[in-house]
PDB file of C-alpha atoms and ligand atoms in Angstrom:
ATOM      1  CA  UNK A   1      84.055  56.039  34.404  1.00 44.00           C
ATOM      2  CA  UNK A   2      82.030  53.130  35.190  1.00 46.00           C
ATOM      3  CA  UNK A   3      82.270  50.494  32.593  1.00 46.00           C
ATOM      4  CA  UNK A   4      79.691  47.718  32.878  1.00 45.00           C
ATOM      5  CA  UNK A   5      81.488  44.361  32.578  1.00 49.00           C
ATOM      6  CA  UNK A   6      78.298  42.272  32.368  1.00 51.00           C
ATOM      7  CA  UNK A   7      77.741  40.652  29.011  1.00 52.00           C
ATOM      8  CA  UNK A   8      74.832  42.334  27.308  1.00 51.00           C
ATOM      9  CA  UNK A   9      71.606  40.177  27.370  1.00 49.00           C
ATOM     10  CA  UNK A  10      70.941  38.361  24.116  1.00 51.00           C
ATOM     11  CA  UNK A  11      68.422  40.315  22.251  1.00 51.00           C
ATOM     12  CA  UNK A  12      65.164  38.436  21.423  1.00 64.00           C
ATOM     13  CA  UNK A  13      65.720  38.943  17.606  1.00 68.00           C
ATOM     14  CA  UNK A  14      68.447  36.270  17.900  1.00 87.00           C
ATOM     15  CA  UNK A  15      65.883  33.745  18.897  1.00 94.00           C
ATOM     16  CA  UNK A  16      64.007  32.415  15.849  1.00 96.00           C
ATOM     17  CA  UNK A  17      60.359  33.171  16.146  1.00 96.00           C
ATOM     18  CA  UNK A  18      58.223  30.309  17.156  1.00 97.00           C
ATOM     19  CA  UNK A  19      54.491  30.184  17.849  1.00 96.00           C
ATOM     20  CA  UNK A  20      53.662  27.337  20.177  1.00 95.00           C
ATOM     21  CA  UNK A  21      50.648  25.197  19.745  1.00 92.00           C
ATOM     22  CA  UNK A  22      50.579  23.793  23.297  1.00 93.00           C
ATOM     23  CA  UNK A  23      52.955  23.007  26.202  1.00 95.00           C
ATOM     24  CA  UNK A  24      55.857  22.051  24.003  1.00 97.00           C
ATOM     25  CA  UNK A  25      58.219  24.735  25.153  1.00 97.00           C
ATOM     26  CA  UNK A  26      57.840  23.693  28.834  1.00 97.00           C
ATOM     27  CA  UNK A  27      58.166  20.091  28.040  1.00 98.00           C
ATOM     28  CA  UNK A  28      61.288  20.692  26.010  1.00 98.00           C
ATOM     29  CA  UNK A  29      62.806  22.695  28.935  1.00 97.00           C
ATOM     30  CA  UNK A  30      61.851  19.891  31.383  1.00 97.00           C
ATOM     31  CA  UNK A  31      63.371  17.168  29.085  1.00 97.00           C
ATOM     32  CA  UNK A  32      66.506  19.342  28.811  1.00 96.00           C
ATOM     33  CA  UNK A  33      66.830  19.663  32.599  1.00 95.00           C
ATOM     34  CA  UNK A  34      66.213  16.038  33.247  1.00 95.00           C
ATOM     35  CA  UNK A  35      68.448  14.914  30.526  1.00 95.00           C
ATOM     36  CA  UNK A  36      65.879  12.978  28.533  1.00 96.00           C
ATOM     37  CA  UNK A  37      65.943  12.560  24.681  1.00 96.00           C
ATOM     38  CA  UNK A  38      63.118  14.015  22.817  1.00 97.00           C
ATOM     39  CA  UNK A  39      61.169  12.738  19.684  1.00 96.00           C
ATOM     40  CA  UNK A  40      59.097  15.278  17.561  1.00 96.00           C
ATOM     41  CA  UNK A  41      56.476  13.771  15.375  1.00 93.00           C
ATOM     42  CA  UNK A  42      54.440  15.610  12.723  1.00 92.00           C
ATOM     43  CA  UNK A  43      54.024  16.464   9.103  1.00 90.00           C
ATOM     44  CA  UNK A  44      56.739  18.141   7.052  1.00 90.00           C
ATOM     45  CA  UNK A  45      56.803  21.948   7.403  1.00 93.00           C
ATOM     46  CA  UNK A  46      54.741  22.281  10.462  1.00 94.00           C
ATOM     47  CA  UNK A  47      57.536  23.975  12.556  1.00 96.00           C
ATOM     48  CA  UNK A  48      59.554  21.072  14.161  1.00 96.00           C
ATOM     49  CA  UNK A  49      62.842  22.374  12.974  1.00 96.00           C
ATOM     50  CA  UNK A  50      61.929  26.063  13.876  1.00 97.00           C
ATOM     51  CA  UNK A  51      60.864  24.841  17.359  1.00 98.00           C
ATOM     52  CA  UNK A  52      64.272  23.193  18.061  1.00 98.00           C
ATOM     53  CA  UNK A  53      66.131  26.345  16.715  1.00 97.00           C
ATOM     54  CA  UNK A  54      63.913  28.525  18.955  1.00 97.00           C
ATOM     55  CA  UNK A  55      64.450  26.421  22.065  1.00 97.00           C
ATOM     56  CA  UNK A  56      68.281  26.056  21.545  1.00 97.00           C
ATOM     57  CA  UNK A  57      68.568  29.869  21.176  1.00 97.00           C
ATOM     58  CA  UNK A  58      66.325  30.485  24.242  1.00 96.00           C
ATOM     59  CA  UNK A  59      68.265  28.100  26.369  1.00 95.00           C
ATOM     60  CA  UNK A  60      71.615  29.393  24.963  1.00 95.00           C
ATOM     61  CA  UNK A  61      72.653  25.895  23.711  1.00 95.00           C
ATOM     62  CA  UNK A  62      74.750  25.117  20.660  1.00 95.00           C
ATOM     63  CA  UNK A  63      72.765  23.291  18.086  1.00 97.00           C
ATOM     64  CA  UNK A  64      73.994  20.808  15.527  1.00 96.00           C
ATOM     65  CA  UNK A  65      71.335  19.790  12.989  1.00 96.00           C
ATOM     66  CA  UNK A  66      71.742  16.716  10.753  1.00 96.00           C
ATOM     67  CA  UNK A  67      69.174  16.168   7.883  1.00 94.00           C
ATOM     68  CA  UNK A  68      69.045  12.457   7.532  1.00 93.00           C
ATOM     69  CA  UNK A  69      68.825  10.868   4.117  1.00 92.00           C
ATOM     70  CA  UNK A  70      68.703   7.210   2.976  1.00 90.00           C
ATOM     71  CA  UNK A  71      72.522   7.074   2.471  1.00 93.00           C
ATOM     72  CA  UNK A  72      73.281   8.462   6.020  1.00 94.00           C
ATOM     73  CA  UNK A  73      74.980   5.770   8.100  1.00 94.00           C
ATOM     74  CA  UNK A  74      76.155   5.481  11.719  1.00 94.00           C
ATOM     75  CA  UNK A  75      79.710   6.505  10.707  1.00 95.00           C
ATOM     76  CA  UNK A  76      78.414   9.904   9.184  1.00 96.00           C
ATOM     77  CA  UNK A  77      77.239  10.703  12.704  1.00 96.00           C
ATOM     78  CA  UNK A  78      80.009   9.194  14.833  1.00 97.00           C
ATOM     79  CA  UNK A  79      83.060   9.933  12.542  1.00 96.00           C
ATOM     80  CA  UNK A  80      85.593   8.075  10.533  1.00 94.00           C
ATOM     81  CA  UNK A  81      89.335   7.849   9.882  1.00 94.00           C
ATOM     82  CA  UNK A  82      90.273  10.012   6.987  1.00 93.00           C
ATOM     83  CA  UNK A  83      93.537  10.370   5.047  1.00 91.00           C
ATOM     84  CA  UNK A  84      95.227  13.746   5.698  1.00 88.00           C
ATOM     85  CA  UNK A  85      98.728  14.183   4.078  1.00 87.00           C
ATOM     86  CA  UNK A  86      99.679  10.660   4.278  1.00 88.00           C
ATOM     87  CA  UNK A  87      98.350  10.049   7.877  1.00 91.00           C
ATOM     88  CA  UNK A  88      95.107   8.592   8.808  1.00 92.00           C
ATOM     89  CA  UNK A  89      93.322  10.798  11.440  1.00 94.00           C
ATOM     90  CA  UNK A  90      90.191  10.306  13.260  1.00 95.00           C
ATOM     91  CA  UNK A  91      87.609  13.017  12.472  1.00 95.00           C
ATOM     92  CA  UNK A  92      84.461  13.263  14.887  1.00 96.00           C
ATOM     93  CA  UNK A  93      81.005  13.246  13.225  1.00 96.00           C
ATOM     94  CA  UNK A  94      78.383  15.756  14.424  1.00 96.00           C
ATOM     95  CA  UNK A  95      76.902  13.361  17.027  1.00 97.00           C
ATOM     96  CA  UNK A  96      80.324  12.731  18.620  1.00 97.00           C
ATOM     97  CA  UNK A  97      81.164  16.447  18.590  1.00 96.00           C
ATOM     98  CA  UNK A  98      78.007  17.252  20.349  1.00 96.00           C
ATOM     99  CA  UNK A  99      78.544  14.511  22.947  1.00 96.00           C
ATOM    100  CA  UNK A 100      82.137  15.745  23.522  1.00 96.00           C
ATOM    101  CA  UNK A 101      81.125  19.404  23.753  1.00 94.00           C
ATOM    102  CA  UNK A 102      77.554  19.415  24.915  1.00 94.00           C
ATOM    103  CA  UNK A 103      74.667  21.131  23.312  1.00 95.00           C
ATOM    104  CA  UNK A 104      71.774  19.723  21.185  1.00 97.00           C
ATOM    105  CA  UNK A 105      72.138  17.249  18.440  1.00 97.00           C
ATOM    106  CA  UNK A 106      69.098  17.403  16.271  1.00 98.00           C
ATOM    107  CA  UNK A 107      68.586  14.415  13.792  1.00 96.00           C
ATOM    108  CA  UNK A 108      65.887  15.624  11.360  1.00 95.00           C
ATOM    109  CA  UNK A 109      63.812  12.963   9.588  1.00 91.00           C
ATOM    110  CA  UNK A 110      65.509  10.132  11.482  1.00 91.00           C
ATOM    111  CA  UNK A 111      63.613   7.393   9.801  1.00 89.00           C
ATOM    112  CA  UNK A 112      65.370   8.274   6.401  1.00 89.00           C
ATOM    113  CA  UNK A 113      68.660   7.145   7.923  1.00 90.00           C
ATOM    114  CA  UNK A 114      70.286   3.704   7.496  1.00 90.00           C
ATOM    115  CA  UNK A 115      69.215   1.075  10.176  1.00 88.00           C
ATOM    116  CA  UNK A 116      72.738   1.168  11.845  1.00 89.00           C
ATOM    117  CA  UNK A 117      71.951   4.578  13.156  1.00 91.00           C
ATOM    118  CA  UNK A 118      69.526   3.229  15.718  1.00 89.00           C
ATOM    119  CA  UNK A 119      72.290   1.181  17.065  1.00 89.00           C
ATOM    120  CA  UNK A 120      74.458   3.989  18.057  1.00 92.00           C
ATOM    121  CA  UNK A 121      71.477   5.991  19.488  1.00 93.00           C
ATOM    122  CA  UNK A 122      70.413   3.179  21.816  1.00 92.00           C
ATOM    123  CA  UNK A 123      73.029   3.519  24.466  1.00 93.00           C
ATOM    124  CA  UNK A 124      72.851   7.236  24.237  1.00 94.00           C
ATOM    125  CA  UNK A 125      69.001   7.251  24.982  1.00 94.00           C
ATOM    126  CA  UNK A 126      68.845   5.277  28.150  1.00 87.00           C
ATOM    127  CA  UNK A 127      70.337   6.105  31.425  1.00 88.00           C
ATOM    128  CA  UNK A 128      73.851   5.129  30.372  1.00 91.00           C
ATOM    129  CA  UNK A 129      74.077   8.091  28.149  1.00 95.00           C
ATOM    130  CA  UNK A 130      77.124   6.784  26.455  1.00 96.00           C
ATOM    131  CA  UNK A 131      78.417   6.816  22.952  1.00 96.00           C
ATOM    132  CA  UNK A 132      80.694   3.883  22.127  1.00 94.00           C
ATOM    133  CA  UNK A 133      83.172   4.471  19.227  1.00 94.00           C
ATOM    134  CA  UNK A 134      84.087   1.148  18.080  1.00 89.00           C
ATOM    135  CA  UNK A 135      86.742   2.431  15.613  1.00 90.00           C
ATOM    136  CA  UNK A 136      88.607   4.403  18.272  1.00 92.00           C
ATOM    137  CA  UNK A 137      87.888   2.190  21.261  1.00 93.00           C
ATOM    138  CA  UNK A 138      86.481   5.120  23.187  1.00 94.00           C
ATOM    139  CA  UNK A 139      83.401   5.050  25.440  1.00 95.00           C
ATOM    140  CA  UNK A 140      82.154   8.600  25.565  1.00 96.00           C
ATOM    141  CA  UNK A 141      79.909   9.596  28.447  1.00 96.00           C
ATOM    142  CA  UNK A 142      77.543  12.322  27.402  1.00 96.00           C
ATOM    143  CA  UNK A 143      77.891  15.463  29.679  1.00 95.00           C
ATOM    144  CA  UNK A 144      74.709  16.949  31.458  1.00 93.00           C
ATOM    145  CA  UNK A 145      74.738  19.613  28.686  1.00 92.00           C
ATOM    146  CA  UNK A 146      74.045  17.107  25.935  1.00 96.00           C
ATOM    147  CA  UNK A 147      70.634  16.554  24.414  1.00 97.00           C
ATOM    148  CA  UNK A 148      69.487  14.414  21.608  1.00 97.00           C
ATOM    149  CA  UNK A 149      66.386  15.535  19.729  1.00 98.00           C
ATOM    150  CA  UNK A 150      65.109  13.556  16.679  1.00 96.00           C
ATOM    151  CA  UNK A 151      62.078  14.130  14.426  1.00 94.00           C
ATOM    152  CA  UNK A 152      60.066  12.139  11.976  1.00 90.00           C
ATOM    153  CA  UNK A 153      56.888  12.259   9.982  1.00 88.00           C
ATOM    154  CA  UNK A 154      54.635   9.376  10.948  1.00 83.00           C
ATOM    155  CA  UNK A 155      52.295  10.305   8.077  1.00 72.00           C
ATOM    156  CA  UNK A 156      54.194   8.667   5.288  1.00 64.00           C
ATOM    157  CA  UNK A 157      52.447   5.788   3.631  1.00 53.00           C
ATOM    158  CA  UNK A 158      55.702   3.922   3.345  1.00 58.00           C
ATOM    159  CA  UNK A 159      55.605   1.266   6.135  1.00 57.00           C
ATOM    160  CA  UNK A 160      59.290   0.625   5.806  1.00 59.00           C
ATOM    161  CA  UNK A 161      59.874   4.240   6.955  1.00 69.00           C
ATOM    162  CA  UNK A 162      58.456   4.187  10.384  1.00 76.00           C
ATOM    163  CA  UNK A 163      60.455   4.092  13.670  1.00 79.00           C
ATOM    164  CA  UNK A 164      60.713   0.759  15.467  1.00 83.00           C
ATOM    165  CA  UNK A 165      58.978   0.594  18.795  1.00 84.00           C
ATOM    166  CA  UNK A 166      62.267  -0.396  20.480  1.00 83.00           C
ATOM    167  CA  UNK A 167      63.722   2.989  19.293  1.00 85.00           C
ATOM    168  CA  UNK A 168      60.559   5.068  19.719  1.00 85.00           C
ATOM    169  CA  UNK A 169      60.008   4.009  23.395  1.00 87.00           C
ATOM    170  CA  UNK A 170      63.454   5.551  24.331  1.00 91.00           C
ATOM    171  CA  UNK A 171      62.187   9.069  23.830  1.00 94.00           C
ATOM    172  CA  UNK A 172      59.786  11.649  25.447  1.00 96.00           C
ATOM    173  CA  UNK A 173      57.542  12.288  22.428  1.00 95.00           C
ATOM    174  CA  UNK A 174      55.724  15.367  21.242  1.00 96.00           C
ATOM    175  CA  UNK A 175      53.176  15.314  18.562  1.00 95.00           C
ATOM    176  CA  UNK A 176      53.061  18.389  16.263  1.00 95.00           C
ATOM    177  CA  UNK A 177      50.464  19.418  13.733  1.00 94.00           C
ATOM    178  CA  UNK A 178      49.654  22.601  11.726  1.00 95.00           C
ATOM    179  CA  UNK A 179      48.556  25.481  13.819  1.00 96.00           C
ATOM    180  CA  UNK A 180      44.796  26.440  14.023  1.00 96.00           C
ATOM    181  CA  UNK A 181      43.612  28.765  11.250  1.00 97.00           C
ATOM    182  CA  UNK A 182      43.929  32.159  12.962  1.00 96.00           C
ATOM    183  CA  UNK A 183      47.402  31.254  14.390  1.00 97.00           C
ATOM    184  CA  UNK A 184      48.644  29.975  11.161  1.00 98.00           C
ATOM    185  CA  UNK A 185      47.551  33.199   9.430  1.00 98.00           C
ATOM    186  CA  UNK A 186      49.415  35.209  11.944  1.00 98.00           C
ATOM    187  CA  UNK A 187      52.512  33.083  11.582  1.00 98.00           C
ATOM    188  CA  UNK A 188      52.488  33.183   7.845  1.00 98.00           C
ATOM    189  CA  UNK A 189      51.932  36.993   7.797  1.00 98.00           C
ATOM    190  CA  UNK A 190      54.786  37.560  10.238  1.00 97.00           C
ATOM    191  CA  UNK A 191      57.152  35.296   8.352  1.00 97.00           C
ATOM    192  CA  UNK A 192      56.321  36.660   4.756  1.00 98.00           C
ATOM    193  CA  UNK A 193      55.394  40.416   5.472  1.00 98.00           C
ATOM    194  CA  UNK A 194      52.092  39.907   3.708  1.00 98.00           C
ATOM    195  CA  UNK A 195      48.997  41.467   5.509  1.00 98.00           C
ATOM    196  CA  UNK A 196      46.913  38.930   7.359  1.00 98.00           C
ATOM    197  CA  UNK A 197      43.882  39.786   5.312  1.00 96.00           C
ATOM    198  CA  UNK A 198      45.840  38.662   2.155  1.00 96.00           C
ATOM    199  CA  UNK A 199      47.151  35.503   3.865  1.00 97.00           C
ATOM    200  CA  UNK A 200      43.778  34.408   5.054  1.00 96.00           C
ATOM    201  CA  UNK A 201      42.623  32.985   1.648  1.00 95.00           C
ATOM    202  CA  UNK A 202      45.875  31.160   1.316  1.00 97.00           C
ATOM    203  CA  UNK A 203      45.489  29.356   4.644  1.00 97.00           C
ATOM    204  CA  UNK A 204      41.843  28.643   3.611  1.00 95.00           C
ATOM    205  CA  UNK A 205      43.056  27.140   0.474  1.00 95.00           C
ATOM    206  CA  UNK A 206      45.683  25.119   2.371  1.00 96.00           C
ATOM    207  CA  UNK A 207      42.941  23.654   4.517  1.00 94.00           C
ATOM    208  CA  UNK A 208      41.033  22.598   1.450  1.00 92.00           C
ATOM    209  CA  UNK A 209      44.175  20.939  -0.036  1.00 91.00           C
ATOM    210  CA  UNK A 210      45.064  19.262   3.312  1.00 91.00           C
ATOM    211  CA  UNK A 211      41.579  17.633   3.354  1.00 88.00           C
ATOM    212  CA  UNK A 212      42.562  15.720   0.329  1.00 83.00           C
ATOM    213  CA  UNK A 213      45.678  13.986   2.103  1.00 78.00           C
ATOM    214  CA  UNK A 214      45.447  10.303   1.804  1.00 73.00           C
ATOM    215  CA  UNK A 215      43.120  10.453  -1.120  1.00 73.00           C
ATOM    216  CA  UNK A 216      44.907  12.046  -3.959  1.00 72.00           C
ATOM    217  CA  UNK A 217      47.881  13.505  -2.159  1.00 78.00           C
ATOM    218  CA  UNK A 218      50.489  11.899  -0.009  1.00 77.00           C
ATOM    219  CA  UNK A 219      51.108  15.050   1.786  1.00 80.00           C
ATOM    220  CA  UNK A 220      48.998  18.314   2.361  1.00 85.00           C
ATOM    221  CA  UNK A 221      50.281  21.886   2.026  1.00 93.00           C
ATOM    222  CA  UNK A 222      52.770  22.794   4.592  1.00 95.00           C
ATOM    223  CA  UNK A 223      52.986  25.913   6.590  1.00 97.00           C
ATOM    224  CA  UNK A 224      56.401  26.303   4.913  1.00 97.00           C
ATOM    225  CA  UNK A 225      54.701  26.282   1.517  1.00 97.00           C
ATOM    226  CA  UNK A 226      52.043  28.831   2.507  1.00 98.00           C
ATOM    227  CA  UNK A 227      54.984  31.043   3.750  1.00 98.00           C
ATOM    228  CA  UNK A 228      56.608  30.648   0.351  1.00 98.00           C
ATOM    229  CA  UNK A 229      53.379  31.507  -1.341  1.00 98.00           C
ATOM    230  CA  UNK A 230      52.797  34.641   0.712  1.00 98.00           C
ATOM    231  CA  UNK A 231      56.372  35.748   0.175  1.00 98.00           C
ATOM    232  CA  UNK A 232      56.036  35.567  -3.514  1.00 98.00           C
ATOM    233  CA  UNK A 233      52.701  37.444  -3.397  1.00 97.00           C
ATOM    234  CA  UNK A 234      54.292  40.076  -1.170  1.00 98.00           C
ATOM    235  CA  UNK A 235      57.147  40.529  -3.787  1.00 97.00           C
ATOM    236  CA  UNK A 236      54.563  41.105  -6.665  1.00 97.00           C
ATOM    237  CA  UNK A 237      53.882  37.684  -8.158  1.00 97.00           C
ATOM    238  CA  UNK A 238      50.260  37.371  -9.059  1.00 95.00           C
ATOM    239  CA  UNK A 239      48.170  35.331  -6.636  1.00 95.00           C
ATOM    240  CA  UNK A 240      47.428  32.538  -9.120  1.00 94.00           C
ATOM    241  CA  UNK A 241      51.143  32.180 -10.210  1.00 96.00           C
ATOM    242  CA  UNK A 242      52.271  32.037  -6.549  1.00 97.00           C
ATOM    243  CA  UNK A 243      49.753  29.478  -5.683  1.00 97.00           C
ATOM    244  CA  UNK A 244      50.487  27.270  -8.681  1.00 96.00           C
ATOM    245  CA  UNK A 245      54.244  27.452  -7.928  1.00 97.00           C
ATOM    246  CA  UNK A 246      53.990  26.893  -4.158  1.00 97.00           C
ATOM    247  CA  UNK A 247      50.875  25.016  -3.264  1.00 95.00           C
ATOM    248  CA  UNK A 248      50.204  22.867  -6.223  1.00 94.00           C
ATOM    249  CA  UNK A 249      53.378  21.976  -8.340  1.00 94.00           C
ATOM    250  CA  UNK A 250      55.272  20.853  -5.161  1.00 93.00           C
ATOM    251  CA  UNK A 251      52.424  18.479  -4.216  1.00 91.00           C
ATOM    252  CA  UNK A 252      51.929  16.330  -7.241  1.00 90.00           C
ATOM    253  CA  UNK A 253      53.313  15.275 -10.761  1.00 91.00           C
ATOM    254  CA  UNK A 254      49.990  13.790 -11.802  1.00 90.00           C
ATOM    255  CA  UNK A 255      48.213  15.873 -14.482  1.00 92.00           C
ATOM    256  CA  UNK A 256      44.781  14.751 -13.309  1.00 90.00           C
ATOM    257  CA  UNK A 257      45.381  15.528  -9.727  1.00 90.00           C
ATOM    258  CA  UNK A 258      46.968  18.737 -10.711  1.00 91.00           C
ATOM    259  CA  UNK A 259      44.036  19.841 -12.701  1.00 92.00           C
ATOM    260  CA  UNK A 260      41.732  19.074  -9.781  1.00 91.00           C
ATOM    261  CA  UNK A 261      43.927  21.108  -7.361  1.00 92.00           C
ATOM    262  CA  UNK A 262      43.829  24.048  -9.729  1.00 94.00           C
ATOM    263  CA  UNK A 263      40.098  24.010 -10.004  1.00 93.00           C
ATOM    264  CA  UNK A 264      39.887  24.047  -6.151  1.00 92.00           C
ATOM    265  CA  UNK A 265      42.582  26.930  -6.103  1.00 93.00           C
ATOM    266  CA  UNK A 266      40.640  28.980  -8.524  1.00 92.00           C
ATOM    267  CA  UNK A 267      37.354  28.671  -6.559  1.00 90.00           C
ATOM    268  CA  UNK A 268      39.111  29.726  -3.433  1.00 85.00           C
ATOM    269  CA  UNK A 269      40.943  32.563  -5.100  1.00 82.00           C
ATOM    270  CA  UNK A 270      37.657  33.830  -6.698  1.00 82.00           C
ATOM    271  CA  UNK A 271      35.947  33.924  -3.312  1.00 74.00           C
ATOM    272  CA  UNK A 272      38.973  35.574  -1.530  1.00 63.00           C
TER     273      UNK A 272
HETATM  274  N1  LIG B 301      54.800  27.386  15.018  1.00 78.35           N
HETATM  275  C1  LIG B 301      55.483  28.159  14.159  1.00 78.35           C
HETATM  276  N2  LIG B 301      56.029  29.331  14.445  1.00 78.35           N
HETATM  277  C2  LIG B 301      56.745  29.974  13.571  1.00 78.35           C
HETATM  278  N3  LIG B 301      56.982  29.644  12.284  1.00 78.35           N
HETATM  279  C3  LIG B 301      56.509  28.578  11.914  1.00 78.35           C
HETATM  280  C4  LIG B 301      55.708  27.686  12.817  1.00 78.35           C
HETATM  281  N4  LIG B 301      55.322  26.519  12.069  1.00 78.35           N
HETATM  282  C5  LIG B 301      55.879  26.599  10.794  1.00 78.35           C
HETATM  283  N5  LIG B 301      56.558  27.934  10.656  1.00 78.35           N
HETATM  284  C6  LIG B 301      57.203  28.377   9.407  1.00 78.35           C
HETATM  285  O1  LIG B 301      57.216  27.208   8.553  1.00 78.35           O
HETATM  286  C7  LIG B 301      58.628  27.021   8.126  1.00 78.35           C
HETATM  287  C8  LIG B 301      58.742  25.462   8.063  1.00 78.35           C
HETATM  288  O2  LIG B 301      58.852  24.914   9.327  1.00 78.35           O
HETATM  289  P1  LIG B 301      59.981  23.895   9.708  1.00 78.35           P
HETATM  290  O3  LIG B 301      60.192  24.031  11.198  1.00 78.35           O
HETATM  291  O4  LIG B 301      61.146  23.875   8.830  1.00 78.35           O
HETATM  292  O5  LIG B 301      59.119  22.490   9.454  1.00 78.35           O
HETATM  293  P2  LIG B 301      59.382  21.016   9.826  1.00 78.35           P
HETATM  294  O6  LIG B 301      60.703  20.945  10.476  1.00 78.35           O
HETATM  295  O7  LIG B 301      58.356  20.534  10.701  1.00 78.35           O
HETATM  296  O8  LIG B 301      59.517  20.338   8.459  1.00 78.35           O
HETATM  297  C9  LIG B 301      59.464  27.789   9.150  1.00 78.35           C
HETATM  298  O9  LIG B 301      60.633  28.121   8.444  1.00 78.35           O
HETATM  299  C10 LIG B 301      58.517  28.785   9.501  1.00 78.35           C
HETATM  300  O10 LIG B 301      58.607  29.895   8.612  1.00 78.35           O
HETATM  301 MG1  LIG B 302      62.392  19.888   9.596  1.00 78.35          MG
END
């Protein structure tokens, strides 16, 4: 009997679905090949994280994702000494692990992190590609299989939360935005299971609400929220309740703004 020893090809269903908006997949692959760090800019919920998951799976690379927050310090990425049964042992953080083992380290919403994070990223993002671990005295050289990817949302009004030029200019940068109408309808339908004809008015409503960004709203409705809305509708929630819970409540706590959004939503729902 002939037994095939070749590993079976990875079925496509293991690659998270991603609908590209331009040349970002080819750019990612080239950056990976040339060992260049990548910066993804764009509003929240427009597909940045999905894109990285898609590319990591497509290239067969391990992916370590860190969601940055305002308490996240450099030591949370590099590692620290911890007490274990009376001994102090060094425990690698996710960035150090990725540098030792290779693969993609993805720092999501990097501007949220504390300022000392930039300091550890700098020597990793120029041609040295090293990670100095002051606490252990090690100087780790990143292997060819290591790639740093960071994302941030430049749309926030908070001026304190932008990336310093000295950090930004160390990355190949790709700008993301929401997909064009028809593509967004297709993605939301695919993700939620709701028919495209029923998704269309939700995307149209999202467009109306996005146009208020900067006036009454800090952020517009993300693709993520439209997917939530369509998923609720697909499981039997009424259109108005789903819209209220996913496309209005998450956007504002201001009663006046909320009333105005409901008015817009009701008009779009009536037309749809
Ligand atoms: N281009 C896209 N292709 C496929 N799904 C997408 C795309 N853009 C957004 N989505 C959907 O929106 C959700 C949120 O996207 P995500 O990648 O988490 O946004 P971000 O990281 O930009 O905040 C995803 O889980 C997916 O369902
Ligand atoms: Mg994200």
